[in-house]
Amino acid sequence: MATATRLRRLGVAAAIATAASGAFLIQPSFSASDRGGGHSVTEVRQRIGDRNAVVPPRAAQESALIGANSGNPLDILVIGGGATGCGVALDAATRGLRVGLVEREDFSSGTSSRSTKLLHGGVRYLEKAVFNLDYGQLKLVFHALEERKQVIDNAPHLCHALPCMTPCFEWFDVVYYWMGLKMYDLVAGLRLLHVSRYYSAQESVELFPTLARNGKNKSLKGTVVYYDGQMNDSRLNVGLACTAAIAGAAVLNHAEVISFLKDEESNRTIGARIRDNLSGEEFDTYAKVVVNAAGPFCDSVRKMTDKDARPMICPSSGVHIVLPDYYSPEGMGLIVPKTKDGRVVFMLPWLGRTVAGTTDSNTSITLLPEPHEDEIQFILDAISDYLNVKVRRTDVLSAWSGIRPLATDPSAKNTESISRDHVVCEDYTGLVTITGGKWTTYRSMAEDAVNAAIKSGKLTPENECVTSKLQIVGGDGWDPASFTVLAQQYRRMKKSHGGKIVPGVMDTAAAKHLSHAYGTFAEQVAAIAQNENLGKRLAHGYPFLEAEVAYCARNEYCESAIDFIARRSRLAFLDTDAAGRALPRVIEILATEHKWDNSRRKQELEKARQFLETFKSSKNAQFDDGKHN
């Protein structure tokens, strides 16, 4: 009750005012002259936690980058708007440094939106550490467990603990996995999400009804369940970008570095030539240090400064498919540690559907990686061995591939070992490269990169790193029960085809979705749905509302139809065909927000349709759960 009262008191008035006016509160970027002495961290925390906070508009962010000239450069310019790049921008801005970030496409448009959606504690590293007596692997486990807990704490609306079940068809497997996971619990200590445990065969099928009692010509002996974290990856990434912007960083998506600026005498990198890919205009931005956080494209950035740069990236791809929700229960995942070819296969509930996939395999670097049909079929065949339902290709609602940038250190003498951890190096003066690692450890990767940049540029931060205990926008004060405020106090006002305004209920599915996607800012989205008659669903069977398009255009740098269907909402990843059907309405709302002409509308529709073709869904896979109007 106290939570609901607090949410109402703090959020409603601001939400309605923001929704009605569409006004922006422009937050100034930090500079050396306006750091607030010892109070800057407190002020930034208050600004990030403020439910009235709004990101500066895109034009203001671009102006800040243009204003960073040779006489008044940025402290740090970040290239890449994935999890690590946005993490670097947030870390540096909260240390009182003057920061800019540019991203060629959109925040989280690459690897960071195509992940397994798991926040791994590193259970497989623990197995290697024990059998190989490898202390380095054990350190990875400790590190991952620490960071996993912090990510969940810092973005509670977007992350949660997920139980994962491993089926055992031999008594030896039961003992082996149970002992291993108990050791994992012990290593986790205070960072433990929940205690792992064994379930009998009967208990297992009650928890996971589609689990087969017989597999590999053997009967199920039981399962061992442990907990990992799960997240909405691109929404978390966009949240990091918006948090960095509110903290004072000038972040700009759809802006590409086309060349570096060099000091003639020392040959040090002192900035970059940037092209705004929306307007086509080019400008120079100067910075004391440039951080290369371009993920799989780190080497192409390094080759801008030296065409003979030794490659750092060893790309690997992970293919994922999305299936209807009946394949897995809502609160339980399935992980098979070893398939026929030794890879891990998993099947997890995610945003009301089931995501299945495998661990990495070698690949080449492309801007829009596509899954091959044989990879999709491999996943279907692998999970069918463990399920009692027929696994059909026609059930695949979406399929995608992501590139993971495994890294080698160019300064290391031994080039054979690929690091499962991250690599930070400054092999070219003024250009710090951060790559490798994984989503779970993005925060500590960013911290290491900022430390390296401070050393390289002899920068003077106001304070030490504070991101370990810094909640991203929407997280501060969020409560799992806050969706009830939305369900009780807001209506979904919908405009019918004839133009008539029809009231609708803010049902539990829509309220929960808004609460988890936007955290404490969910009431602002609900206010738009109610006050601007944008309460209709974008796609049948999914909780995404028209109001979200308007909100994201105003408050989350959503500049294209693809930005919305792929990253602000997850419709393209959940159901490619449904995303295609929603496109015309998404474009119509964005056109109103951004004042697009007919030519731009057609261009957006064509680009988005081409983008959706890279998601290999089944055209006849239609999902209708009958629960939503």
PDB file of C-alpha atoms in Angstrom, residues 121-135 137-139 141-142 145 148 174-198 224-227:
ATOM      1  CA  GLY A 121      27.431 -16.518 -13.267  1.00  0.00           C
ATOM      2  CA  GLY A 122      30.029 -18.623 -15.088  1.00  0.00           C
ATOM      3  CA  VAL A 123      29.067 -22.144 -14.017  1.00  0.00           C
ATOM      4  CA  ARG A 124      30.965 -23.673 -16.972  1.00  0.00           C
ATOM      5  CA  TYR A 125      34.119 -21.784 -15.991  1.00  0.00           C
ATOM      6  CA  LEU A 126      33.863 -23.390 -12.556  1.00  0.00           C
ATOM      7  CA  GLU A 127      33.916 -26.863 -14.128  1.00  0.00           C
ATOM      8  CA  LYS A 128      37.080 -25.961 -16.060  1.00  0.00           C
ATOM      9  CA  ALA A 129      38.640 -24.428 -12.953  1.00  0.00           C
ATOM     10  CA  VAL A 130      38.115 -27.627 -10.946  1.00  0.00           C
ATOM     11  CA  PHE A 131      39.234 -30.147 -13.559  1.00  0.00           C
ATOM     12  CA  ASN A 132      42.129 -28.095 -14.902  1.00  0.00           C
ATOM     13  CA  LEU A 133      43.133 -26.670 -11.502  1.00  0.00           C
ATOM     14  CA  ASP A 134      42.947 -23.295 -13.239  1.00  0.00           C
ATOM     15  CA  TYR A 135      42.853 -20.351 -10.832  1.00  0.00           C
ATOM     16  CA  GLN A 137      38.978 -19.663 -14.561  1.00  0.00           C
ATOM     17  CA  LEU A 138      37.983 -19.522 -10.878  1.00  0.00           C
ATOM     18  CA  LYS A 139      38.635 -15.768 -10.848  1.00  0.00           C
ATOM     19  CA  VAL A 141      33.566 -17.180 -11.831  1.00  0.00           C
ATOM     20  CA  PHE A 142      33.999 -14.880  -8.816  1.00  0.00           C
ATOM     21  CA  LEU A 145      28.954 -13.753  -9.899  1.00  0.00           C
ATOM     22  CA  ARG A 148      25.638 -10.590 -12.119  1.00  0.00           C
ATOM     23  CA  VAL A 174      22.558 -36.556 -10.991  1.00  0.00           C
ATOM     24  CA  VAL A 175      25.448 -36.812  -8.534  1.00  0.00           C
ATOM     25  CA  TYR A 176      27.900 -35.000 -10.823  1.00  0.00           C
ATOM     26  CA  TYR A 177      25.685 -31.991 -11.544  1.00  0.00           C
ATOM     27  CA  TRP A 178      24.322 -31.798  -7.985  1.00  0.00           C
ATOM     28  CA  MET A 179      27.839 -31.702  -6.506  1.00  0.00           C
ATOM     29  CA  GLY A 180      29.014 -29.210  -9.116  1.00  0.00           C
ATOM     30  CA  LEU A 181      26.104 -26.858  -8.515  1.00  0.00           C
ATOM     31  CA  LYS A 182      26.457 -27.084  -4.745  1.00  0.00           C
ATOM     32  CA  MET A 183      30.060 -25.982  -5.218  1.00  0.00           C
ATOM     33  CA  TYR A 184      28.731 -23.159  -7.411  1.00  0.00           C
ATOM     34  CA  ASP A 185      26.384 -22.115  -4.575  1.00  0.00           C
ATOM     35  CA  LEU A 186      29.312 -22.146  -2.155  1.00  0.00           C
ATOM     36  CA  VAL A 187      31.483 -19.995  -4.444  1.00  0.00           C
ATOM     37  CA  ALA A 188      28.607 -17.540  -4.916  1.00  0.00           C
ATOM     38  CA  GLY A 189      28.273 -16.992  -1.165  1.00  0.00           C
ATOM     39  CA  LEU A 190      26.364 -13.768  -0.480  1.00  0.00           C
ATOM     40  CA  ARG A 191      25.930 -13.242  -4.234  1.00  0.00           C
ATOM     41  CA  LEU A 192      23.807 -16.387  -4.498  1.00  0.00           C
ATOM     42  CA  LEU A 193      20.413 -15.785  -6.164  1.00  0.00           C
ATOM     43  CA  HIS A 194      18.735 -18.966  -4.836  1.00  0.00           C
ATOM     44  CA  VAL A 195      19.999 -22.350  -3.655  1.00  0.00           C
ATOM     45  CA  SER A 196      20.256 -25.113  -6.290  1.00  0.00           C
ATOM     46  CA  ARG A 197      18.462 -28.411  -5.653  1.00  0.00           C
ATOM     47  CA  TYR A 198      17.579 -31.832  -7.028  1.00  0.00           C
ATOM     48  CA  VAL A 224      19.122 -30.477 -11.009  1.00  0.00           C
ATOM     49  CA  VAL A 225      17.961 -26.852 -10.917  1.00  0.00           C
ATOM     50  CA  TYR A 226      20.177 -23.819 -10.391  1.00  0.00           C
ATOM     51  CA  TYR A 227      19.591 -20.087 -10.825  1.00  0.00           C
TER      52      TYR A 227
END
